[in-house]
JSON list of C-alpha atoms and ligand atoms in Angstrom, two decimals:
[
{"chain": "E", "resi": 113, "resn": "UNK", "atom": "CA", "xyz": [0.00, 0.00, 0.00]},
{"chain": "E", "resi": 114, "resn": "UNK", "atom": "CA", "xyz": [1.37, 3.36, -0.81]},
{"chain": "E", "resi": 115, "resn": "UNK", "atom": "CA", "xyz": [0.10, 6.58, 0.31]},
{"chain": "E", "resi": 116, "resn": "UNK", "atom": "CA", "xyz": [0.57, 9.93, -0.10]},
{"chain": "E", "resi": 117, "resn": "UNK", "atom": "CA", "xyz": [1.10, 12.17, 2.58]},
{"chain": "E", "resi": 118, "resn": "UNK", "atom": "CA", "xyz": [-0.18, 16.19, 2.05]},
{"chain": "E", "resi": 119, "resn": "UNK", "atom": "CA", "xyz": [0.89, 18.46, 4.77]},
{"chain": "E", "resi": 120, "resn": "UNK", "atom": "CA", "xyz": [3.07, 21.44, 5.14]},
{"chain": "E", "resi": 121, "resn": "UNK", "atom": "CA", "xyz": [3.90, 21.19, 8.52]},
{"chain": "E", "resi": 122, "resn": "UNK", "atom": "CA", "xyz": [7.28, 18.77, 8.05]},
{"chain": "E", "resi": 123, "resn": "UNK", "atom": "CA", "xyz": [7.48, 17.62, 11.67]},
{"chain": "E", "resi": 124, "resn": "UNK", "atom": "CA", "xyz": [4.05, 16.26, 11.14]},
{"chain": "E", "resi": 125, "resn": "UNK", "atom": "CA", "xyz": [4.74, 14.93, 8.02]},
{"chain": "E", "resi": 126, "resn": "UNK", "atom": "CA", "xyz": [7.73, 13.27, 8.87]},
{"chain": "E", "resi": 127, "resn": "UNK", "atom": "CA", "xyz": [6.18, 12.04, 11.50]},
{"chain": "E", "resi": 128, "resn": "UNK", "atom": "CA", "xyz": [2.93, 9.98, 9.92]},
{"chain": "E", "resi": 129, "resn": "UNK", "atom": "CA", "xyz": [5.51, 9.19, 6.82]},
{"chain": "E", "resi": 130, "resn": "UNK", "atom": "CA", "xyz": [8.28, 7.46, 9.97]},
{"chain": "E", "resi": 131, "resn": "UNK", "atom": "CA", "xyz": [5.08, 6.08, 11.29]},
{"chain": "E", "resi": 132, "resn": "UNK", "atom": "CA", "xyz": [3.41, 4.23, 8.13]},
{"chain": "E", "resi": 133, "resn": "UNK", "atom": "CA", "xyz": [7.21, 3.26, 7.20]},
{"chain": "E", "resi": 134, "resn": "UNK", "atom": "CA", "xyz": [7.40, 1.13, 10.20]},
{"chain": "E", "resi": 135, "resn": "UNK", "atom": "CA", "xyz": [3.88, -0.25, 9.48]},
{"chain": "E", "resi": 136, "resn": "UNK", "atom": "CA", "xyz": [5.53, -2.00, 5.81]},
{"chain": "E", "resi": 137, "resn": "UNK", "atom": "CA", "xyz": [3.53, 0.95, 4.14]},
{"chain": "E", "resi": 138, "resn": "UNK", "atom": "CA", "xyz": [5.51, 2.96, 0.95]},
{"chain": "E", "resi": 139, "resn": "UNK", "atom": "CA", "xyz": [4.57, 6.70, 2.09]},
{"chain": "E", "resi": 140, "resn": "UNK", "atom": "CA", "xyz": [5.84, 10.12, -0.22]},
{"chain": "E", "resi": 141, "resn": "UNK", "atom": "CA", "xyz": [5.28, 13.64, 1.12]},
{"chain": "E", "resi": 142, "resn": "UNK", "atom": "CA", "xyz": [3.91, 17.00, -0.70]},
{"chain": "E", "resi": 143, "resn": "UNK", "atom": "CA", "xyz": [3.82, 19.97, 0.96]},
{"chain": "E", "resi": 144, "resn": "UNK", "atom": "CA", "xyz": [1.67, 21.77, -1.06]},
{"chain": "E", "resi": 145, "resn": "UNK", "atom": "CA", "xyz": [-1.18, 21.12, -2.55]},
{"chain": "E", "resi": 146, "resn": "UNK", "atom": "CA", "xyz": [-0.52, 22.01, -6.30]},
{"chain": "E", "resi": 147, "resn": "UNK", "atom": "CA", "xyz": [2.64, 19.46, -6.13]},
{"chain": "E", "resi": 148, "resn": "UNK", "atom": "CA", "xyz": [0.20, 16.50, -4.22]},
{"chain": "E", "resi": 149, "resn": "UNK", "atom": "CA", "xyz": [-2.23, 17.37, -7.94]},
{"chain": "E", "resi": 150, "resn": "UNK", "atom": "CA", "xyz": [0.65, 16.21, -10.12]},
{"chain": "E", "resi": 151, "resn": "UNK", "atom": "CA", "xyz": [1.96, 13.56, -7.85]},
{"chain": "E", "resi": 152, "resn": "UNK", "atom": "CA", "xyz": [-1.28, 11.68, -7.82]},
{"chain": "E", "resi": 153, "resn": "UNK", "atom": "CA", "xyz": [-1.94, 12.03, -11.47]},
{"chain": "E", "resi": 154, "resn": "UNK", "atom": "CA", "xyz": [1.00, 10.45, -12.10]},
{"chain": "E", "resi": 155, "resn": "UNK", "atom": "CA", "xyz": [1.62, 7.94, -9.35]},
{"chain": "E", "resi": 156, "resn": "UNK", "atom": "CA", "xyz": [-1.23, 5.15, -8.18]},
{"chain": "E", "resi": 157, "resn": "UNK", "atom": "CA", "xyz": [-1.41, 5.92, -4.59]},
{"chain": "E", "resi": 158, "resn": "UNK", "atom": "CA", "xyz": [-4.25, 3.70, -2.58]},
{"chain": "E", "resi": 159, "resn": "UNK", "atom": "CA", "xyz": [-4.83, 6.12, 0.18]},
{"chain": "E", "resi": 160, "resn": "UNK", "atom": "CA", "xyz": [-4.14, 10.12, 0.53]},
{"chain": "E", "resi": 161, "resn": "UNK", "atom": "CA", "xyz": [-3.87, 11.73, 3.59]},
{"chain": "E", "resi": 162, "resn": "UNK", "atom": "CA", "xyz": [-4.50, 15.35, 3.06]},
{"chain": "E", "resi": 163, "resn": "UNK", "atom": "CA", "xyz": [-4.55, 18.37, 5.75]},
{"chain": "E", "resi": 164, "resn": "UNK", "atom": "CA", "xyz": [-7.13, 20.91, 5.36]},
{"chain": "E", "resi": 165, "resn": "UNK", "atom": "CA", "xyz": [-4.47, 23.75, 6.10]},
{"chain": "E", "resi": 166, "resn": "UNK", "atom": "CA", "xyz": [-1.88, 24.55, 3.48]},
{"chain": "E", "resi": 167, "resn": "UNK", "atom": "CA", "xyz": [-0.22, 27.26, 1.77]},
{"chain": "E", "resi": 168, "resn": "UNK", "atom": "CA", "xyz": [-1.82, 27.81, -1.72]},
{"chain": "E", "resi": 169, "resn": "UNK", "atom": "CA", "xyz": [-4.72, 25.86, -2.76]},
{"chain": "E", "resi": 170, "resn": "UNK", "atom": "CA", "xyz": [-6.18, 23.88, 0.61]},
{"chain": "E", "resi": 171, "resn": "UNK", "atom": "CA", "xyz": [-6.75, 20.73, 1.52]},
{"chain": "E", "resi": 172, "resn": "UNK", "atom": "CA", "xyz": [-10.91, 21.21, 0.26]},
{"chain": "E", "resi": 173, "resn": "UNK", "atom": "CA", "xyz": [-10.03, 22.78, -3.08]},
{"chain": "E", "resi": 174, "resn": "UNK", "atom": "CA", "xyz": [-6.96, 19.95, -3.72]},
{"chain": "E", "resi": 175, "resn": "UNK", "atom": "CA", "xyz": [-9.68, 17.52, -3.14]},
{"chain": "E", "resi": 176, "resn": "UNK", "atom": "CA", "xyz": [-12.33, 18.85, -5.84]},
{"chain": "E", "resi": 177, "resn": "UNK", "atom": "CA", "xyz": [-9.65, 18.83, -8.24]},
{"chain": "E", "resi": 178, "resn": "UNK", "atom": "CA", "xyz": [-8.26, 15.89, -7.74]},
{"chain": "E", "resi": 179, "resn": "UNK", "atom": "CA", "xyz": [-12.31, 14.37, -8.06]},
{"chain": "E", "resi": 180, "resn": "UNK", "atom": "CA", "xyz": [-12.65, 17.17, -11.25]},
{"chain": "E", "resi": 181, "resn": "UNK", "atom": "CA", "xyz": [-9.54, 15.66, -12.72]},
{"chain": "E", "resi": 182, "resn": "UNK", "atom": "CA", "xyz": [-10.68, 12.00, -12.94]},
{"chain": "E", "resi": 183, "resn": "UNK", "atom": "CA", "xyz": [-8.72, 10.91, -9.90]},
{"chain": "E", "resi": 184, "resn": "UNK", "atom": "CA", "xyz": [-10.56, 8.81, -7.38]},
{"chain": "E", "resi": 185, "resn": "UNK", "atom": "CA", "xyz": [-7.53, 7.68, -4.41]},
{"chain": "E", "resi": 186, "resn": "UNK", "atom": "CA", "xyz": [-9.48, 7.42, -1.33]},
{"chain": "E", "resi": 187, "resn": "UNK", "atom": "CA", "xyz": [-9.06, 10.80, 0.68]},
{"chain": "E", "resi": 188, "resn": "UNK", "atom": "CA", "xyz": [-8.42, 10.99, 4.26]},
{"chain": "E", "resi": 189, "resn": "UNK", "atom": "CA", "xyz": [-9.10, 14.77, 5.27]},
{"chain": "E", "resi": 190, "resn": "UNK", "atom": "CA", "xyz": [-6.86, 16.12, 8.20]},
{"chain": "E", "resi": 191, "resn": "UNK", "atom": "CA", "xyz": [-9.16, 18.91, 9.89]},
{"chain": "E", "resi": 192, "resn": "UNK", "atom": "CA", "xyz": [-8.62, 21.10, 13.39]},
{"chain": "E", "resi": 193, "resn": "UNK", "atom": "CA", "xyz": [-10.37, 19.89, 16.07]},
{"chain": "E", "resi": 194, "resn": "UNK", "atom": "CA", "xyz": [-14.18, 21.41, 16.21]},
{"chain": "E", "resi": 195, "resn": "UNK", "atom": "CA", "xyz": [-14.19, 22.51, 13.13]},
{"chain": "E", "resi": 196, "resn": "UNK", "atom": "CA", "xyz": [-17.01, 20.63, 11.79]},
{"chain": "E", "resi": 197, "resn": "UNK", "atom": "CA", "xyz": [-17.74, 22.65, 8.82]},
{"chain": "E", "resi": 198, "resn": "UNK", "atom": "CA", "xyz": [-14.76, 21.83, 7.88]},
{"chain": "E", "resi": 199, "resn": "UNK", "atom": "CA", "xyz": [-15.52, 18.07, 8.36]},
{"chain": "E", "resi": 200, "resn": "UNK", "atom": "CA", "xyz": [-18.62, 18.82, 6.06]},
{"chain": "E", "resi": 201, "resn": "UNK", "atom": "CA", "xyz": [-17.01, 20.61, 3.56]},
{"chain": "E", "resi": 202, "resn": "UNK", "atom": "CA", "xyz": [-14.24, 18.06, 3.35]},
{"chain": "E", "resi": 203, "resn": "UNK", "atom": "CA", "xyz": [-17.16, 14.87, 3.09]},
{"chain": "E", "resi": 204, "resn": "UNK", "atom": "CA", "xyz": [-19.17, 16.86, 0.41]},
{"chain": "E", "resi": 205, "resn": "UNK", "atom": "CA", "xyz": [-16.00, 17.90, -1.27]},
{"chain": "E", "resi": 206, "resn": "UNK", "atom": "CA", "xyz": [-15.06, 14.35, -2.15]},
{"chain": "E", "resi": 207, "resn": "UNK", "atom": "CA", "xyz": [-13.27, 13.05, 0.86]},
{"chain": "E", "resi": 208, "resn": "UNK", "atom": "CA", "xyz": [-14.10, 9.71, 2.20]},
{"chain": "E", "resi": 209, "resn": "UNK", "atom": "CA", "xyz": [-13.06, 10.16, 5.62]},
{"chain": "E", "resi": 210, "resn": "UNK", "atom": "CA", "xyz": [-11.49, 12.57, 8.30]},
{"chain": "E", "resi": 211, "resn": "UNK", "atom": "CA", "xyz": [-8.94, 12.75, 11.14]},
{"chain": "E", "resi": 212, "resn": "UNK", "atom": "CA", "xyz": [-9.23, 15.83, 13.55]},
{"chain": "E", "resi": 213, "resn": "UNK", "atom": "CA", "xyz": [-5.81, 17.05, 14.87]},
{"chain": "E", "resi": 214, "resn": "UNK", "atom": "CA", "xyz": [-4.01, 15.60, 17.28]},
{"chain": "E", "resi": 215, "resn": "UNK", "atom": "CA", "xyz": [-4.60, 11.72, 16.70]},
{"chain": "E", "resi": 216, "resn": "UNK", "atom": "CA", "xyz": [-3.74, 9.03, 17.46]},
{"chain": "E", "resi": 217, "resn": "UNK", "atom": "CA", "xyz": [-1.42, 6.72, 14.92]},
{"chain": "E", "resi": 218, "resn": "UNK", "atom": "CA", "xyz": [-3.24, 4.08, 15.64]},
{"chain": "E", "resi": 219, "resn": "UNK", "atom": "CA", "xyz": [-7.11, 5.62, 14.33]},
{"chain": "E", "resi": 220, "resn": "UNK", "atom": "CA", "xyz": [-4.61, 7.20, 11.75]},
{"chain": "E", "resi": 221, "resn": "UNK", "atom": "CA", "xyz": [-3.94, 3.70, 10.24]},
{"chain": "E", "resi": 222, "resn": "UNK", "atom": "CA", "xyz": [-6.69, 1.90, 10.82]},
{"chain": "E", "resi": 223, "resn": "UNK", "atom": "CA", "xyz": [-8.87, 4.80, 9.17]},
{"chain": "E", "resi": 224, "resn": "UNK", "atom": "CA", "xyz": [-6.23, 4.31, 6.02]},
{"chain": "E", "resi": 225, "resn": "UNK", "atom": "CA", "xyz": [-6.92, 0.92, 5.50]},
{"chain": "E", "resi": 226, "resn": "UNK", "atom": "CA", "xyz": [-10.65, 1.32, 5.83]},
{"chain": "E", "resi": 227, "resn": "UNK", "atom": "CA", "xyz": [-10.80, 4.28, 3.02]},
{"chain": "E", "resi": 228, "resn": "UNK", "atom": "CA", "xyz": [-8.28, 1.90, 1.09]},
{"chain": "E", "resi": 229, "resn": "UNK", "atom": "CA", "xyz": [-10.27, -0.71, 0.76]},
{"chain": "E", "resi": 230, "resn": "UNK", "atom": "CA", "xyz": [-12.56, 1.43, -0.74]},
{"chain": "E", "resi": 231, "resn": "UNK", "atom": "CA", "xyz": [-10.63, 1.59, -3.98]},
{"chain": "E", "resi": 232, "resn": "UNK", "atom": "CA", "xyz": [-9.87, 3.96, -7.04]},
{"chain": "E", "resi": 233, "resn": "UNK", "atom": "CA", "xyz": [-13.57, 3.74, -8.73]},
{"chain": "E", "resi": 234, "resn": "UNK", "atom": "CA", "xyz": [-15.34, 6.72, -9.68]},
{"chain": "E", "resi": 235, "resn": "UNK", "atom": "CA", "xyz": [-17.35, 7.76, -6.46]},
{"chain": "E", "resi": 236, "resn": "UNK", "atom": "CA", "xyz": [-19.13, 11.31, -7.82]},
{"chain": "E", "resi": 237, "resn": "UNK", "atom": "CA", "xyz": [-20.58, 13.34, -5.18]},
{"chain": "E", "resi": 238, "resn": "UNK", "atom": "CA", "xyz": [-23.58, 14.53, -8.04]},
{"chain": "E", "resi": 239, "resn": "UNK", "atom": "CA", "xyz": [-25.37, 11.35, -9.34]},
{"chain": "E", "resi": 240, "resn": "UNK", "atom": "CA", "xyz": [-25.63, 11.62, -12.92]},
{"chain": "E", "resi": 241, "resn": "UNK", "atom": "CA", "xyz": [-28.02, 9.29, -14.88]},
{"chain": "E", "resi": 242, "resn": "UNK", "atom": "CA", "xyz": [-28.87, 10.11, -18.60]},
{"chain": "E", "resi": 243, "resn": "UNK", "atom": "CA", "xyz": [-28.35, 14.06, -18.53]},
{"chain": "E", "resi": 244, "resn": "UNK", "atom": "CA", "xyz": [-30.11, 13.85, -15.49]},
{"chain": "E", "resi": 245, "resn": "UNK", "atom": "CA", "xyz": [-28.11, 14.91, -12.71]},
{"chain": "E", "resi": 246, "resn": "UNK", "atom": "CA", "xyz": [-28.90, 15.14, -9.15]},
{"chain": "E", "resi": 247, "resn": "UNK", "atom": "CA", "xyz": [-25.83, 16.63, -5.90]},
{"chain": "E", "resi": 248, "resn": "UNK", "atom": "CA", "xyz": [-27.26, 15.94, -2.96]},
{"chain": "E", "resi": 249, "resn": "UNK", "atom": "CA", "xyz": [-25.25, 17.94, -0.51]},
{"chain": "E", "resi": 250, "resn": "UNK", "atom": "CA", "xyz": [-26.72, 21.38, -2.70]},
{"chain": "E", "resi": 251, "resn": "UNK", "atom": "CA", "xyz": [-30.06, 19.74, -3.27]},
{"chain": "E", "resi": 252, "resn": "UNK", "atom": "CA", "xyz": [-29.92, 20.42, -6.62]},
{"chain": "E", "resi": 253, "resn": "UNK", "atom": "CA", "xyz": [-31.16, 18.70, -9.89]},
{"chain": "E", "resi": 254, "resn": "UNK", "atom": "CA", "xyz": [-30.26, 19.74, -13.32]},
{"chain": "E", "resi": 255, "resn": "UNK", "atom": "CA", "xyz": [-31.78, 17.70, -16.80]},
{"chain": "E", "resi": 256, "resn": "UNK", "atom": "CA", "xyz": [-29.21, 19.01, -19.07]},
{"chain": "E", "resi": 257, "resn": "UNK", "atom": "CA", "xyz": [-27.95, 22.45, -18.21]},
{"chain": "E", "resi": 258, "resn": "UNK", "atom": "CA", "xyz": [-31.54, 23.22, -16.92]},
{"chain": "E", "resi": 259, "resn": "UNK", "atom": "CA", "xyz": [-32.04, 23.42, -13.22]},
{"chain": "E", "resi": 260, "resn": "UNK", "atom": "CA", "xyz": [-35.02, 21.88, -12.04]},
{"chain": "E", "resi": 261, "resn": "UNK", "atom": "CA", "xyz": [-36.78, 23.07, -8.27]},
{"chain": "E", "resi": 262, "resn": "UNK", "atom": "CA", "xyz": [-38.24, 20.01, -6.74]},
{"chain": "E", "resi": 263, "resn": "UNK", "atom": "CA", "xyz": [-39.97, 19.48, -3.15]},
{"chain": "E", "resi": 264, "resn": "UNK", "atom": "CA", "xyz": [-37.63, 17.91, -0.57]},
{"chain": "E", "resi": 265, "resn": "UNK", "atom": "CA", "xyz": [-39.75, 14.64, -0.91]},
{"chain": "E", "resi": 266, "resn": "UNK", "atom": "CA", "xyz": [-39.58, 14.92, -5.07]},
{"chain": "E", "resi": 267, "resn": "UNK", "atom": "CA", "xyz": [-35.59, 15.19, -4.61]},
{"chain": "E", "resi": 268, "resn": "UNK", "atom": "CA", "xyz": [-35.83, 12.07, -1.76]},
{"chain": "E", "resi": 269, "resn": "UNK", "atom": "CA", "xyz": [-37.55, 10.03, -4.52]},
{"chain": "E", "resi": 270, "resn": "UNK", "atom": "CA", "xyz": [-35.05, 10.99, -7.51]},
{"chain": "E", "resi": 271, "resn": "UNK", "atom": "CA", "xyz": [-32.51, 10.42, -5.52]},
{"chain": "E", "resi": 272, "resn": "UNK", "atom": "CA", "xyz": [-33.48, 6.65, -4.54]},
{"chain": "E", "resi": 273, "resn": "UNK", "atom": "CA", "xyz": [-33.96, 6.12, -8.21]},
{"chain": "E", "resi": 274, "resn": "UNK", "atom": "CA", "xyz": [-30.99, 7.85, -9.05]},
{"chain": "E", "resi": 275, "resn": "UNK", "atom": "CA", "xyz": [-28.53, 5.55, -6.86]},
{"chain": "E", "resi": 276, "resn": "UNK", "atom": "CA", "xyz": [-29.84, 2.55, -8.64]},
{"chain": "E", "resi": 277, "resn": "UNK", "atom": "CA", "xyz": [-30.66, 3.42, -12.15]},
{"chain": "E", "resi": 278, "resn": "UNK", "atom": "CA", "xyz": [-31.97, 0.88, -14.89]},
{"chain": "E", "resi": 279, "resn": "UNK", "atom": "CA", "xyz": [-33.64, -1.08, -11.13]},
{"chain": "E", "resi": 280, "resn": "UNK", "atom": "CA", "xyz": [-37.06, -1.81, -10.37]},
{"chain": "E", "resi": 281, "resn": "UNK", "atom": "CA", "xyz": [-37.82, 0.13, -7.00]},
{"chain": "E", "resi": 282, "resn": "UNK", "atom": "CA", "xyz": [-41.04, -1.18, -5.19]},
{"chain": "E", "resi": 283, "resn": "UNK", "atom": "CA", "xyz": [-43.40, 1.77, -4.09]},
{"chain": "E", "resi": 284, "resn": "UNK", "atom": "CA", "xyz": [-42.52, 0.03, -0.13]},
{"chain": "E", "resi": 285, "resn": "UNK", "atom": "CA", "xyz": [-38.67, 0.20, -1.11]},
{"chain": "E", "resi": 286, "resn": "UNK", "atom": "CA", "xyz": [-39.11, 4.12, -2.26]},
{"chain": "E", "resi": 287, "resn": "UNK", "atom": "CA", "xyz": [-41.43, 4.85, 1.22]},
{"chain": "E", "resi": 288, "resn": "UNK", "atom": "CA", "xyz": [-38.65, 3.71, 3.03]},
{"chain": "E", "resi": 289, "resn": "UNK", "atom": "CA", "xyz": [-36.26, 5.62, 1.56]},
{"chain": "E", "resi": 290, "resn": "UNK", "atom": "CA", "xyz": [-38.40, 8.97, 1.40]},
{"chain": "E", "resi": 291, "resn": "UNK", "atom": "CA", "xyz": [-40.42, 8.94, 4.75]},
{"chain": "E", "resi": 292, "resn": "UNK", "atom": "CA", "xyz": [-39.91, 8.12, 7.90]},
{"chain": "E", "resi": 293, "resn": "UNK", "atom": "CA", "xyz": [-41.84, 6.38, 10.59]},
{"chain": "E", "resi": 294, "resn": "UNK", "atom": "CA", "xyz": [-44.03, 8.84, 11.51]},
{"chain": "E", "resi": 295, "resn": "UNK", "atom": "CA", "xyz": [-46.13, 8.82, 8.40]},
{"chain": "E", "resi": 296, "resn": "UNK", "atom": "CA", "xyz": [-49.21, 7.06, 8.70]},
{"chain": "E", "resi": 297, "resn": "UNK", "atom": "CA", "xyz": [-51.23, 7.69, 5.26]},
{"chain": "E", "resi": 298, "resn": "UNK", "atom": "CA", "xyz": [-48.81, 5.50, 2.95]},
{"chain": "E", "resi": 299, "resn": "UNK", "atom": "CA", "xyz": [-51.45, 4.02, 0.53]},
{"chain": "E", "resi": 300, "resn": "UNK", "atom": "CA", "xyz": [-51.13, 5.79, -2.68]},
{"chain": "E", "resi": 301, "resn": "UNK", "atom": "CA", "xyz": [-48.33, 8.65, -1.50]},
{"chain": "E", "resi": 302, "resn": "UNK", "atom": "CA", "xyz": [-45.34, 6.77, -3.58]},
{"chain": "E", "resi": 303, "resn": "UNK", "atom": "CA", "xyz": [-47.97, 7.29, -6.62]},
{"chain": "E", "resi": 304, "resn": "UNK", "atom": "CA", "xyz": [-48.91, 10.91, -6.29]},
{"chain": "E", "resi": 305, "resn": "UNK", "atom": "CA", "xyz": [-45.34, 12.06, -5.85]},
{"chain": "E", "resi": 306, "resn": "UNK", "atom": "CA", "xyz": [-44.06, 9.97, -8.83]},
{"chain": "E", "resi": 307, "resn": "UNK", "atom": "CA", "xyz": [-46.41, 11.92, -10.69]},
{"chain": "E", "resi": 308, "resn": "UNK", "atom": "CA", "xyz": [-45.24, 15.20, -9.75]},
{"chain": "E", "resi": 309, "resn": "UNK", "atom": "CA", "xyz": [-41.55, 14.27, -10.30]},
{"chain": "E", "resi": 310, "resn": "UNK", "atom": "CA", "xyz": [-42.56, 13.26, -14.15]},
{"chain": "E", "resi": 311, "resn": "UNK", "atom": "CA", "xyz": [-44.11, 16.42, -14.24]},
{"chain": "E", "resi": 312, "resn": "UNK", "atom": "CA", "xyz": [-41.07, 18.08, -13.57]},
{"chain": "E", "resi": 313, "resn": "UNK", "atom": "CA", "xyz": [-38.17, 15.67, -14.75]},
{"chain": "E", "resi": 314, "resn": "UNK", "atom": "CA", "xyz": [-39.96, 14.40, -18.19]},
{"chain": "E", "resi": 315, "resn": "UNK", "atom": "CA", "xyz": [-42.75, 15.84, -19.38]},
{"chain": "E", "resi": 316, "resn": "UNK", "atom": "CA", "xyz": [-41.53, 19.56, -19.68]},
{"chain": "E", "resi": 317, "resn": "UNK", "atom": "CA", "xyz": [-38.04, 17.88, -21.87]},
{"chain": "E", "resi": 318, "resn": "UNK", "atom": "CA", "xyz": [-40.22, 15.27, -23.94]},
{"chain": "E", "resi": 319, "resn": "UNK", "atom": "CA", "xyz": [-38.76, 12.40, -21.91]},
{"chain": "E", "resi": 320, "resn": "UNK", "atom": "CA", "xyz": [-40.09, 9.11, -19.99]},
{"chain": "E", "resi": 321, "resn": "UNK", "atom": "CA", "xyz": [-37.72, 8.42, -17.54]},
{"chain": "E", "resi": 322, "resn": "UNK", "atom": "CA", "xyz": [-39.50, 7.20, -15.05]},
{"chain": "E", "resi": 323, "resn": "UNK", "atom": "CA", "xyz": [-41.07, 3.87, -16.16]},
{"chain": "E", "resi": 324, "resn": "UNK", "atom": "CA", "xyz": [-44.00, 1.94, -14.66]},
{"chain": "E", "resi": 325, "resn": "UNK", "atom": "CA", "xyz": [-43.21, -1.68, -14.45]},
{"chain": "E", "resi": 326, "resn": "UNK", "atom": "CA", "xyz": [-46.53, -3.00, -13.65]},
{"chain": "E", "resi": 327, "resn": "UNK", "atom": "CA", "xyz": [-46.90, -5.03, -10.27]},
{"chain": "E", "resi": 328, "resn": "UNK", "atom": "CA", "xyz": [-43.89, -3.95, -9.23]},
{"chain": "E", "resi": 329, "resn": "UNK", "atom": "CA", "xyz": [-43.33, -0.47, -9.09]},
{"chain": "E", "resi": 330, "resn": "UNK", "atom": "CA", "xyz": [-40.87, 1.85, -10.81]},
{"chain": "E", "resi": 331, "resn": "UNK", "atom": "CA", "xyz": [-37.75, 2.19, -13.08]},
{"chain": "E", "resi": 332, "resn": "UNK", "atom": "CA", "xyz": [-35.53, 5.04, -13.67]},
{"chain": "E", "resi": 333, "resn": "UNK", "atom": "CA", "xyz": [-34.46, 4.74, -17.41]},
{"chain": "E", "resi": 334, "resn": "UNK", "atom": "CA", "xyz": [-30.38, 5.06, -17.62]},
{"chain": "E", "resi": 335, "resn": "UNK", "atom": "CA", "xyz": [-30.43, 6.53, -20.80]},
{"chain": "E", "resi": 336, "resn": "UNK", "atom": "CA", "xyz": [-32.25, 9.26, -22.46]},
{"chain": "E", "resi": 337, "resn": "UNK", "atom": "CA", "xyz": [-35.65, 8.83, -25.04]},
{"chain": "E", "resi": 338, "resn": "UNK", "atom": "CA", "xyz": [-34.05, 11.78, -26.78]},
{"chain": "E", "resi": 339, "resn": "UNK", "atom": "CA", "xyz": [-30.51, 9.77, -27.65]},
{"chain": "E", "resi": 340, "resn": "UNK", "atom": "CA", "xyz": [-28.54, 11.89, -25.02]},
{"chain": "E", "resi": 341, "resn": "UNK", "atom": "CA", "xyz": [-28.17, 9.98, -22.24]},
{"chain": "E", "resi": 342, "resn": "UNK", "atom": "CA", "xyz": [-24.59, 9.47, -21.08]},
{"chain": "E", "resi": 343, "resn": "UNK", "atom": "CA", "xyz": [-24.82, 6.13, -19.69]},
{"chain": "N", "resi": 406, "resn": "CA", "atom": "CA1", "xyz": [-0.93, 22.08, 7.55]}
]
């Protein structure tokens, strides 16, 4: 397993690089975030460990262009301690995990491994089926370059179809992922609000995405009736 290690702070750096050394793990160090861009492109790391705080670009924005620039390594954020935007904005940025400062080695590793096994495969923050696509940290859904507004329970049901495109979802398998216990009408709710999202998603763009498979409930189409779709 080789990592690469992104911190300015060389004491630190040394430090976790000494550390995974002794663990039988290949570590290299970039202090900056620009030069960790052009090591990773070039080098198959399985695991990055990046700190939020650097000079130049930072940790988040390193992270959005390593995702932007096809490169998928399993990121392990390094963020100060309380700062939990920070931890959000790392998560939604495209990191898998993160560390707050100090740590332990141990959680340091064991964190590594877990995020490693993970592997180099595309894992897009914004869903994108057809030219559909859907980010669900903004809450926002686009068909093509058009923005579309949807209810929060329209964008809960999209978004179930959207993680398993081309599958049949049952109208039970879609409750449970939209509502939670404490709704008691659930007899034709899945129905009506499918309805509303093909009002929205397909009807305005000439397209029938959303299929009915009948006895069984509903399909999300991967590709496009108009011939665009990506997948
Ligand atoms: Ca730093």
């Amino acid at each position: 397993m080789r990592v690469l290690i992104v911190e300015d702070e060389v004491k630190m750096a040394s430090l976790i690089r000494r550390g995974l050394r002794d663990e039988g793990l290949s570590a290299d160090v970039a202090t900056k975030g620009e030069d960790a861009l052009w090591m990773a492109g070039s080098t198959e790391y399985d695991a990055i460990v990046l700190d939020v705080m650097l000079p130049g670009i930072d940790g988040f924005e390193t992270c959005r262009r390593l995702r932007d620039a096809g490169v998928w390594v399993p990121v392990l954020m390094l963020t100060a301690r309380d700062a939990i935007e920070d931890r959000v904005a790392g998560l939604d940025g495209g990191a898998d995990d993160y560390l707050t400062k100090p740590f332990s080695f141990g959680e340091l590793l064991a964190r590594l491994r877990a995020i490693a096994r993970r592997g180099t495969a595309p894992r897009p923050a914004v869903l994108t089926v057809g030219n559909l696509s859907l980010d669900p940290a903004r809450r926002q859904v686009w068909r093509g370059e058009e923005e579309i507004a949807l209810s929060s329970k329209e964008f809960a049901i999209l978004e179930s179809f959207m993680r398993r495109p081309g599958e049949v979802m049952s109208r039970f398998q879609l409750l449970e992922h939209a509502w939670d216990y404490e709704y008691e009408n659930r007899s034709n709710v899945v129905d009506v609000y499918v309805r509303y999202l093909r009002e929205k998603i397909d009807r305005p763009f000439g397209e029938h995405s959303i299929e009915t498979v009948r006895g069984a409930g509903y399909r999300l189409r991967q590709e496009s009736a108009n011939g665009n779709g990506r997948s």
